[in-house]
Coordinates of N, CA and C in Angstrom, one line a residue:
G1 N -2.8 19.1 -20.3 CA -2.0 18.6 -19.2 C -1.3 19.7 -18.5
V2 N -0.6 19.4 -17.4 CA 0.1 20.4 -16.6 C 1.3 20.8 -17.4
F3 N 1.5 22.2 -17.6 CA 2.7 22.7 -18.2 C 3.7 23.0 -17.2
L4 N 4.9 22.4 -17.4 CA 6.0 22.6 -16.4 C 7.3 22.7 -17.2
S5 N 7.7 23.9 -17.5 CA 9.0 24.0 -18.3 C 10.2 23.7 -17.5
Y6 N 10.1 24.0 -16.2 CA 11.2 23.7 -15.3 C 11.1 22.2 -14.8
S7 N 11.5 21.4 -15.7 CA 11.2 19.9 -15.5 C 12.4 19.2 -14.9
V8 N 13.6 19.7 -14.8 CA 14.7 19.1 -14.1 C 14.6 19.5 -12.6
C9 N 14.0 18.6 -11.8 CA 13.6 19.1 -10.5 C 13.8 18.0 -9.4
T10 N 13.9 18.6 -8.2 CA 14.0 17.7 -6.9 C 13.1 18.4 -5.9
N11 N 12.5 17.6 -5.0 CA 11.7 18.2 -3.9 C 11.6 17.2 -2.8
N12 N 12.2 17.5 -1.7 CA 12.1 16.6 -0.5 C 11.4 17.3 0.7
F13 N 10.6 18.3 0.4 CA 9.8 18.9 1.5 C 8.8 18.0 2.0
P14 N 8.5 18.1 3.3 CA 7.6 17.2 4.0 C 6.1 17.6 3.8
G15 N 5.2 16.7 4.0 CA 3.8 17.0 4.2 C 3.2 17.8 3.0
V16 N 2.3 18.7 3.4 CA 1.5 19.5 2.4 C 2.5 20.4 1.7
M17 N 3.6 20.8 2.3 CA 4.5 21.7 1.6 C 5.1 21.2 0.3
K18 N 5.2 19.9 0.3 CA 5.8 19.3 -1.0 C 4.9 19.6 -2.2
G19 N 3.6 19.4 -2.0 CA 2.7 19.7 -3.1 C 2.5 21.2 -3.4
I20 N 2.6 22.0 -2.3 CA 2.4 23.4 -2.5 C 3.6 24.0 -3.3
I21 N 4.8 23.5 -3.0 CA 6.0 24.0 -3.7 C 6.0 23.5 -5.2
D22 N 5.6 22.3 -5.4 CA 5.5 21.8 -6.8 C 4.5 22.7 -7.6
K23 N 3.4 23.1 -6.9 CA 2.4 24.0 -7.5 C 3.0 25.3 -7.8
Y24 N 3.8 25.8 -6.8 CA 4.6 27.1 -7.0 C 5.4 27.0 -8.3
A25 N 6.1 25.9 -8.5 CA 6.9 25.7 -9.7 C 6.1 25.8 -10.9
Q26 N 4.9 25.1 -10.9 CA 4.0 25.1 -12.0 C 3.5 26.6 -12.4
L27 N 3.3 27.4 -11.3 CA 2.8 28.8 -11.6 C 3.9 29.6 -12.3
H28 N 5.2 29.3 -11.9 CA 6.3 30.0 -12.6 C 6.3 29.6 -14.1
S29 N 6.1 28.3 -14.4 CA 6.1 27.9 -15.7 C 5.0 28.5 -16.5
E30 N 3.8 28.5 -15.9 CA 2.6 29.1 -16.6 C 2.8 30.6 -16.8
H31 N 3.4 31.3 -15.9 CA 3.6 32.7 -16.0 C 4.6 33.0 -17.2
E32 N 5.6 32.2 -17.3 CA 6.6 32.4 -18.4 C 5.8 32.1 -19.8
E33 N 5.0 31.1 -19.8 CA 4.4 30.7 -21.0 C 3.4 31.7 -21.5
N34 N 2.7 32.3 -20.5 CA 1.6 33.3 -20.9 C 2.1 34.7 -21.0
C35 N 3.1 35.1 -20.2 CA 3.5 36.5 -20.1 C 4.9 36.8 -20.8
N36 N 5.6 35.7 -21.2 CA 6.9 35.9 -21.8 C 7.9 36.7 -20.9
E37 N 7.8 36.4 -19.6 CA 8.8 37.0 -18.6 C 8.9 36.0 -17.5
T38 N 9.9 36.3 -16.6 CA 10.3 35.4 -15.5 C 9.9 36.0 -14.2
A39 N 9.1 35.3 -13.4 CA 8.6 35.9 -12.1 C 9.7 35.7 -11.1
H40 N 10.4 34.5 -11.1 CA 11.4 34.3 -10.0 C 12.6 35.2 -10.0
W41 N 12.8 36.0 -11.1 CA 13.9 37.0 -11.1 C 13.6 38.1 -10.1
Y42 N 12.3 38.3 -9.8 CA 11.9 39.4 -9.0 C 12.2 39.2 -7.5
A43 N 11.8 40.2 -6.7 CA 12.2 40.2 -5.2 C 11.3 39.2 -4.5
V44 N 11.6 39.1 -3.2 CA 11.0 38.1 -2.3 C 9.5 38.2 -2.3
D45 N 8.9 39.4 -2.3 CA 7.5 39.6 -2.2 C 6.8 38.9 -3.4
T46 N 7.4 39.0 -4.6 CA 6.8 38.3 -5.7 C 6.7 36.8 -5.5
C47 N 7.8 36.2 -5.0 CA 7.9 34.8 -4.8 C 6.9 34.4 -3.7
A48 N 6.8 35.2 -2.6 CA 5.9 34.9 -1.5 C 4.5 34.9 -2.0
S49 N 4.1 35.9 -2.9 CA 2.7 36.0 -3.4 C 2.4 34.7 -4.2
L50 N 3.4 34.3 -5.0 CA 3.2 33.1 -5.8 C 3.0 31.8 -4.9
L51 N 3.8 31.8 -3.9 CA 3.7 30.6 -2.9 C 2.3 30.6 -2.3
S52 N 1.9 31.8 -1.9 CA 0.5 32.0 -1.3 C -0.5 31.5 -2.3
T53 N -0.4 31.9 -3.5 CA -1.3 31.4 -4.6 C -1.3 29.9 -4.7
A54 N -0.1 29.3 -4.7 CA 0.1 27.9 -4.8 C -0.6 27.2 -3.7
A55 N -0.5 27.8 -2.5 CA -1.2 27.2 -1.3 C -2.7 27.2 -1.5
W56 N -3.3 28.3 -1.9 CA -4.7 28.4 -2.2 C -5.1 27.3 -3.2
Q57 N -4.3 27.2 -4.3 CA -4.7 26.2 -5.4 C -4.5 24.8 -4.9
S58 N -3.8 24.6 -3.8 CA -3.6 23.3 -3.2 C -4.6 23.0 -2.1
G59 N -5.6 23.9 -1.9 CA -6.6 23.6 -0.9 C -6.3 24.2 0.4
H60 N -5.3 25.1 0.5 CA -4.9 25.7 1.8 C -4.9 27.2 1.7
P61 N -6.0 27.9 2.2 CA -6.0 29.3 2.1 C -4.8 30.0 2.7
A62 N -4.3 31.0 2.1 CA -3.1 31.7 2.5 C -3.2 33.2 2.3
L63 N -2.4 33.9 3.1 CA -2.3 35.4 2.9 C -0.8 35.8 3.1
C64 N -0.5 37.0 2.6 CA 0.9 37.5 2.8 C 0.8 38.8 3.7
K65 N 1.9 39.0 4.4 CA 2.1 40.2 5.2 C 1.0 40.5 6.2
I66 N 1.0 39.5 7.2 CA 0.0 39.6 8.3 C 0.7 40.1 9.5
P67 N 0.2 41.1 10.3 CA 0.8 41.5 11.5 C 0.8 40.5 12.6
C68 N 1.9 40.4 13.4 CA 2.0 39.5 14.5 C 2.9 40.1 15.6
K69 N 3.1 39.3 16.6 CA 4.0 39.7 17.7 C 5.3 39.0 17.5
K70 N 6.4 39.7 17.8 CA 7.7 39.0 17.7 C 8.5 39.2 19.0
K71 N 9.1 38.1 19.4 CA 9.9 38.1 20.7 C 11.3 38.4 20.4
T72 N 11.8 39.5 21.1 CA 13.2 39.9 20.9 C 13.8 40.1 22.3
K73 N 15.1 40.3 22.3 CA 15.9 40.5 23.5 C 16.2 42.0 23.7
S74 N 16.0 42.5 24.9 CA 16.4 43.8 25.2 C 17.9 43.9 25.4
I75 N 18.5 44.9 24.7 CA 20.0 45.1 24.8 C 20.4 45.5 26.2
E76 N 19.6 46.2 26.9 CA 20.0 46.8 28.2 C 19.9 45.7 29.3
N77 N 18.9 44.9 29.4 CA 18.7 43.9 30.5 C 18.6 42.5 30.1
N78 N 18.8 42.2 28.8 CA 18.8 40.9 28.2 C 17.5 40.2 28.5
Q79 N 16.4 40.9 28.7 CA 15.1 40.3 29.0 C 14.3 40.3 27.7
S80 N 13.4 39.3 27.5 CA 12.6 39.1 26.3 C 11.5 40.2 26.4
Q81 N 11.2 40.7 25.2 CA 10.1 41.7 25.1 C 9.4 41.5 23.7
L82 N 8.2 42.0 23.6 CA 7.5 41.8 22.4 C 7.5 43.1 21.5
S83 N 7.6 42.9 20.2 CA 7.6 44.0 19.3 C 6.7 43.6 18.1
K84 N 6.4 44.5 17.3 CA 5.5 44.2 16.1 C 6.3 43.5 15.0
G85 N 5.7 42.5 14.5 CA 6.4 41.8 13.4 C 5.4 41.5 12.2
I86 N 5.8 40.9 11.2 CA 5.0 40.5 10.1 C 5.2 39.1 9.7
I87 N 4.1 38.4 9.5 CA 4.1 37.0 9.0 C 4.2 37.2 7.5
D88 N 5.3 36.7 6.8 CA 5.4 36.9 5.4 C 4.3 36.1 4.6
I89 N 4.1 34.8 5.0 CA 3.1 34.0 4.4 C 2.4 33.2 5.5
L90 N 1.1 33.3 5.6 CA 0.3 32.5 6.6 C -0.5 31.5 5.8
V91 N -0.4 30.3 6.1 CA -1.1 29.2 5.4 C -1.9 28.4 6.4
H92 N -3.2 28.3 6.1 CA -4.1 27.5 6.9 C -4.0 26.0 6.5
I93 N -3.3 25.2 7.3 CA -3.1 23.8 7.0 C -4.3 23.1 7.3
S94 N -5.0 23.4 8.4 CA -6.3 22.8 8.7 C -7.1 23.7 9.6
N95 N -8.3 23.3 10.0 CA -9.0 24.2 10.9 C -8.3 24.4 12.2
E96 N -7.4 23.6 12.6 CA -6.7 23.7 13.9 C -5.3 24.3 13.8
T97 N -4.8 24.3 12.6 CA -3.3 24.6 12.5 C -3.1 25.7 11.4
E98 N -2.3 26.7 11.7 CA -1.8 27.6 10.8 C -0.2 27.5 10.7
L99 N 0.3 27.7 9.5 CA 1.7 27.7 9.2 C 2.2 29.1 9.0
W100 N 3.1 29.6 9.9 CA 3.6 30.9 9.7 C 5.0 30.8 9.0
I101 N 5.1 31.4 7.9 CA 6.4 31.3 7.1 C 7.1 32.6 7.0
E102 N 8.4 32.5 7.5 CA 9.3 33.6 7.3 C 10.0 33.4 6.0
A103 N 10.0 34.4 5.1 CA 10.5 34.2 3.7 C 11.6 35.2 3.5
K104 N 12.7 34.8 2.8 CA 13.8 35.7 2.4 C 14.3 35.3 1.1
K105 N 15.0 36.2 0.4 CA 15.7 35.9 -0.9 C 17.0 36.7 -0.9
P106 N 18.1 36.0 -1.1 CA 19.4 36.6 -0.9 C 19.7 37.7 -1.9
N107 N 19.2 37.6 -3.1 CA 19.3 38.7 -4.1 C 18.3 38.4 -5.2
D108 N 18.2 39.3 -6.2 CA 17.2 39.1 -7.2 C 17.5 37.8 -8.0
C109 N 18.8 37.6 -8.4 CA 19.1 36.4 -9.2 C 20.6 36.2 -9.1
F110 N 21.0 34.9 -9.0 CA 22.4 34.5 -9.1 C 22.7 34.1 -10.5
D111 N 23.9 34.6 -11.0 CA 24.4 34.1 -12.3 C 25.2 32.9 -11.9
V112 N 24.8 31.7 -12.4 CA 25.4 30.5 -12.0 C 26.3 30.0 -13.2
S113 N 26.7 30.9 -14.1 CA 27.7 30.5 -15.1 C 29.1 30.3 -14.4
E114 N 29.9 29.6 -15.1 CA 31.3 29.4 -14.5 C 32.0 30.8 -14.6
N115 N 32.8 31.1 -13.6 CA 33.5 32.3 -13.5 C 32.6 33.5 -13.3
S116 N 31.5 33.3 -12.7 CA 30.5 34.3 -12.5 C 31.0 35.3 -11.4
E117 N 30.6 36.6 -11.6 CA 30.9 37.6 -10.6 C 29.9 37.6 -9.4
N118 N 28.8 36.9 -9.6 CA 27.8 36.7 -8.5 C 27.4 35.3 -8.4
P119 N 28.3 34.4 -7.9 CA 28.0 33.0 -7.9 C 27.0 32.6 -6.8
A120 N 26.3 31.6 -6.9 CA 25.4 31.0 -5.9 C 26.3 30.2 -5.0
S121 N 27.0 30.8 -4.1 CA 27.9 30.1 -3.2 C 27.2 29.6 -2.0
Q122 N 27.8 28.6 -1.4 CA 27.2 28.0 -0.1 C 27.2 29.1 1.0
A123 N 28.2 30.0 1.0 CA 28.3 31.0 2.1 C 27.2 32.0 1.9
K124 N 26.9 32.5 0.7 CA 25.9 33.5 0.5 C 24.5 32.9 0.8
I125 N 24.2 31.7 0.3 CA 22.9 31.1 0.5 C 22.7 30.8 2.0
S126 N 23.8 30.3 2.6 CA 23.7 29.9 4.0 C 23.4 31.1 4.9
R127 N 24.0 32.2 4.7 CA 23.8 33.4 5.5 C 22.3 33.8 5.4
C128 N 21.7 33.7 4.3 CA 20.3 34.1 4.1 C 19.4 33.0 4.8
F129 N 19.8 31.7 4.6 CA 19.1 30.6 5.2 C 19.0 30.7 6.7
W130 N 20.1 31.0 7.4 CA 20.1 31.1 8.8 C 19.5 32.4 9.3
S131 N 19.6 33.5 8.5 CA 18.9 34.7 8.9 C 17.4 34.5 8.9
A132 N 16.9 33.8 7.9 CA 15.5 33.5 7.8 C 15.1 32.7 9.1
Y133 N 15.9 31.7 9.4 CA 15.6 30.9 10.6 C 15.6 31.7 11.8
E134 N 16.5 32.6 12.0 CA 16.6 33.5 13.2 C 15.3 34.4 13.3
S135 N 14.9 34.9 12.2 CA 13.7 35.7 12.2 C 12.4 34.9 12.5
S136 N 12.3 33.7 12.0 CA 11.2 32.9 12.4 C 11.2 32.5 13.8
F137 N 12.4 32.2 14.4 CA 12.6 31.8 15.8 C 12.1 32.9 16.7
Q138 N 12.2 34.2 16.3 CA 11.8 35.3 17.1 C 10.3 35.6 17.1
K139 N 9.6 35.0 16.2 CA 8.1 35.2 16.2 C 7.5 34.7 17.5
K140 N 6.8 35.6 18.1 CA 6.1 35.2 19.4 C 4.7 34.8 19.1
L141 N 4.4 33.5 19.3 CA 3.1 33.0 19.1 C 2.2 33.3 20.3
E142 N 1.1 34.1 20.0 CA 0.2 34.5 21.1 C -0.6 33.3 21.5
T143 N -1.2 33.4 22.7 CA -1.9 32.2 23.3 C -3.0 31.7 22.3
R144 N -3.7 32.6 21.7 CA -4.8 32.2 20.8 C -4.3 31.5 19.6
N145 N -3.0 31.7 19.3 CA -2.4 31.1 18.1 C -1.5 29.9 18.5
K146 N -1.8 29.2 19.6 CA -0.9 28.2 20.1 C -0.8 27.0 19.2
D147 N -1.7 26.9 18.2 CA -1.6 25.8 17.2 C -0.9 26.2 15.9
C148 N -0.2 27.4 16.0 CA 0.6 27.8 14.8 C 1.9 27.1 14.8
K149 N 2.4 26.9 13.6 CA 3.7 26.3 13.4 C 4.6 27.3 12.6
T150 N 5.8 27.6 13.1 CA 6.6 28.6 12.4 C 7.8 27.9 11.7
I151 N 8.0 28.2 10.4 CA 9.1 27.7 9.7 C 9.7 28.9 8.9
S152 N 10.8 28.6 8.3 CA 11.5 29.7 7.4 C 11.8 29.1 6.1
I153 N 11.7 29.9 5.0 CA 12.1 29.5 3.7 C 12.9 30.5 3.0
V154 N 13.8 30.1 2.1 CA 14.6 31.0 1.3 C 14.3 30.7 -0.2
F155 N 14.0 31.8 -0.9 CA 13.8 31.6 -2.4 C 15.2 32.0 -3.1
C156 N 15.5 31.2 -4.1 CA 16.7 31.5 -4.9 C 16.4 31.5 -6.4
S157 N 17.0 32.3 -7.1 CA 16.8 32.4 -8.6 C 18.1 32.3 -9.3
F158 N 18.2 31.7 -10.4 CA 19.4 31.4 -11.1 C 19.3 31.8 -12.6
S159 N 20.4 32.3 -13.2 CA 20.4 32.7 -14.6 C 21.7 32.1 -15.2
L160 N 21.8 32.0 -16.5 CA 23.0 31.6 -17.2 C 23.3 32.6 -18.3
R161 N 24.5 32.8 -18.6 CA 24.9 33.7 -19.7 C 24.6 33.1 -21.1
P162 N 24.5 34.0 -22.1 CA 24.1 33.5 -23.4 C 25.0 32.4 -24.1
E163 N 26.3 32.4 -23.7 CA 27.1 31.4 -24.3 C 26.7 29.9 -24.0
Y164 N 25.9 29.8 -22.9 CA 25.5 28.4 -22.5 C 24.3 28.0 -23.4
Y165 N 23.9 28.8 -24.4 CA 22.8 28.5 -25.3 C 23.3 28.5 -26.7
Q166 N 24.7 28.4 -26.9 CA 25.3 28.5 -28.2 C 26.2 27.3 -28.3
G167 N 26.3 26.7 -29.5 CA 27.2 25.6 -29.8 C 26.6 24.2 -29.6
A168 N 27.3 23.2 -30.1 CA 26.8 21.8 -30.1 C 26.8 21.2 -28.7
D169 N 27.7 21.7 -27.8 CA 27.8 21.2 -26.5 C 27.0 22.0 -25.5
A170 N 26.1 22.9 -25.9 CA 25.3 23.8 -25.0 C 24.5 23.0 -24.0
L171 N 23.8 22.0 -24.4 CA 22.9 21.3 -23.5 C 23.6 20.6 -22.4
P172 N 24.7 19.8 -22.7 CA 25.4 19.1 -21.6 C 26.0 20.2 -20.6
R173 N 26.4 21.3 -21.2 CA 27.0 22.4 -20.3 C 25.9 22.9 -19.4
R174 N 24.7 23.1 -19.9 CA 23.6 23.6 -19.0 C 23.3 22.5 -18.0
Q175 N 23.3 21.2 -18.4 CA 23.0 20.2 -17.4 C 24.1 20.1 -16.3
A176 N 25.3 20.4 -16.7 CA 26.4 20.4 -15.7 C 26.2 21.5 -14.7
R177 N 25.7 22.7 -15.2 CA 25.5 23.8 -14.3 C 24.4 23.5 -13.3
A178 N 23.3 22.8 -13.8 CA 22.2 22.4 -12.9 C 22.7 21.5 -11.8
Q179 N 23.6 20.5 -12.2 CA 24.1 19.6 -11.2 C 25.0 20.4 -10.2
H180 N 25.8 21.3 -10.6 CA 26.6 22.1 -9.7 C 25.8 22.9 -8.7
V181 N 24.8 23.6 -9.2 CA 23.9 24.3 -8.3 C 23.2 23.4 -7.2
N182 N 22.8 22.3 -7.7 CA 22.2 21.3 -6.7 C 23.2 20.9 -5.7
L183 N 24.4 20.7 -6.0 CA 25.4 20.3 -5.0 C 25.6 21.4 -4.0
V184 N 25.6 22.7 -4.4 CA 25.7 23.8 -3.5 C 24.5 23.9 -2.6
L185 N 23.3 23.7 -3.1 CA 22.1 23.7 -2.3 C 22.1 22.6 -1.3
N186 N 22.6 21.4 -1.7 CA 22.6 20.3 -0.8 C 23.6 20.5 0.4
K187 N 24.7 21.2 0.1 CA 25.7 21.6 1.2 C 25.0 22.4 2.2
V188 N 24.2 23.4 1.8 CA 23.5 24.2 2.8 C 22.5 23.4 3.6
I189 N 21.8 22.5 3.0 CA 20.8 21.7 3.7 C 21.5 20.7 4.7
L190 N 22.7 20.3 4.3 CA 23.5 19.4 5.2 C 24.0 20.0 6.4
E191 N 23.9 21.4 6.5 CA 24.3 22.1 7.7 C 23.3 21.7 8.9
D192 N 22.1 21.3 8.6 CA 21.2 20.8 9.6 C 20.2 19.9 8.9
P193 N 20.7 18.7 8.5 CA 19.9 17.8 7.6 C 18.6 17.3 8.2
K194 N 18.4 17.2 9.5 CA 17.2 16.7 10.1 C 16.0 17.7 9.9
S195 N 16.3 19.0 9.9 CA 15.3 20.0 9.9 C 15.2 20.8 8.6
S196 N 16.1 20.5 7.6 CA 16.2 21.3 6.4 C 15.8 20.5 5.2
F197 N 15.2 21.3 4.2 CA 14.7 20.7 3.0 C 14.9 21.6 1.8
C198 N 14.9 21.0 0.6 CA 15.1 21.8 -0.6 C 14.3 21.3 -1.8
A199 N 13.9 22.2 -2.6 CA 13.3 21.9 -3.9 C 13.9 22.8 -4.9
S200 N 14.4 22.2 -6.0 CA 15.0 23.0 -7.1 C 14.4 22.6 -8.4
Y201 N 14.4 23.6 -9.3 CA 13.7 23.4 -10.6 C 14.6 24.1 -11.7
F202 N 15.0 23.4 -12.7 CA 15.8 23.9 -13.8 C 15.2 23.6 -15.2
D203 N 15.3 24.6 -16.1 CA 14.9 24.4 -17.5 C 16.2 24.4 -18.3
V204 N 16.6 23.2 -18.8 CA 17.8 23.1 -19.5 C 17.6 23.2 -21.0
T205 N 16.3 23.4 -21.4 CA 16.0 23.6 -22.8 C 16.4 24.9 -23.4
E206 N 16.3 25.2 -24.7 CA 16.5 26.5 -25.2 C 15.6 27.5 -24.6
K207 N 16.1 28.7 -24.3 CA 15.2 29.8 -23.8 C 15.3 31.0 -24.6
T208 N 14.2 31.6 -24.8 CA 14.1 32.9 -25.6 C 14.0 34.1 -24.7
I209 N 13.5 33.9 -23.5 CA 13.4 35.0 -22.5 C 14.8 35.4 -22.1
S210 N 15.1 36.7 -21.9 CA 16.4 37.2 -21.5 C 16.3 38.5 -20.8
D211 N 17.4 38.9 -20.1 CA 17.4 40.2 -19.5 C 18.2 41.1 -20.4
E212 N 18.6 42.3 -19.9 CA 19.3 43.3 -20.7 C 20.7 42.9 -21.1
L213 N 21.2 41.9 -20.4 CA 22.5 41.3 -20.8 C 22.4 40.0 -21.6
D214 N 21.2 39.7 -22.0 CA 20.9 38.4 -22.7 C 21.1 37.2 -21.9
N215 N 21.2 37.3 -20.5 CA 21.2 36.2 -19.6 C 19.8 35.5 -19.6
R216 N 19.8 34.2 -19.5 CA 18.5 33.5 -19.6 C 18.1 33.0 -18.2
P217 N 16.7 32.9 -18.0 CA 16.2 32.3 -16.7 C 16.5 30.8 -16.7
F218 N 17.3 30.4 -15.8 CA 17.8 29.0 -15.8 C 17.1 28.1 -14.8
G219 N 16.8 28.7 -13.6 CA 16.1 27.9 -12.6 C 15.9 28.6 -11.3
F220 N 15.3 27.9 -10.4 CA 15.0 28.5 -9.1 C 14.9 27.4 -8.0
A221 N 15.0 27.8 -6.8 CA 15.0 26.9 -5.7 C 14.2 27.4 -4.5
V222 N 13.8 26.6 -3.6 CA 13.2 26.9 -2.3 C 13.9 26.1 -1.3
L223 N 14.5 26.7 -0.3 CA 15.1 26.0 0.8 C 14.2 26.3 2.1
G224 N 14.0 25.2 2.9 CA 13.2 25.4 4.1 C 13.9 24.9 5.4
H225 N 13.7 25.5 6.5 CA 14.1 25.0 7.8 C 12.8 24.9 8.7
F226 N 12.6 23.7 9.1 CA 11.3 23.4 9.9 C 11.5 23.2 11.4
G227 N 12.8 23.2 11.8 CA 13.0 23.0 13.3 C 12.3 21.7 13.7
D228 N 11.5 21.8 14.7 CA 10.8 20.6 15.2 C 9.3 20.5 14.7
V229 N 9.0 21.3 13.7 CA 7.7 21.3 13.1 C 7.4 20.0 12.3
Q230 N 6.3 19.4 12.5 CA 6.0 18.2 11.8 C 4.7 18.5 11.0
L231 N 4.7 18.1 9.7 CA 3.6 18.3 8.8 C 3.1 17.0 8.3

């Protein structure tokens, strides 16, 4: 059967993206099981490559880091001009439509323990969320690519300190932290609820994988802004 260690999950993405992101979560679980390390702790390019793989495995060919044109404003005369840009992830939805995805990650990993020095706050995630949206908005779709659809996504990664894996009350404490992070993510999505979506995945079971501080890989999320894109 399908192995999915990050089983405490939510996903309200629309259309084909819902299945692609669930497959992305499955790849993270399979990587941990086979390699005894955590992929979502790494930088945005690692997450983008896994999402591209998830798209392929869902029947939608995809590539990362594709050159494109980007529309920007000139500082001197406030006129639009074209500059070179990069499509972080390009997904072929159908023979007629491509999905251009602008991807960002606010930092390698948030410590979501209580009293953390690096909390997953609404302000931090929101800044990254709207920065990704602004970058995707600037992408200039050339005439031959008129059937492209441009969206933005943000990858987030979460860890917990070792004390959340010690004591008789460890499990409910981990469950409470998952609920807290989901509340924060939901606040970001509610900044533009008609166009924004979120998927989150947490593993509240015992974990043996850890970093140099003995923090454990607790979960990850994908936030998306679709604008007027319909899938």
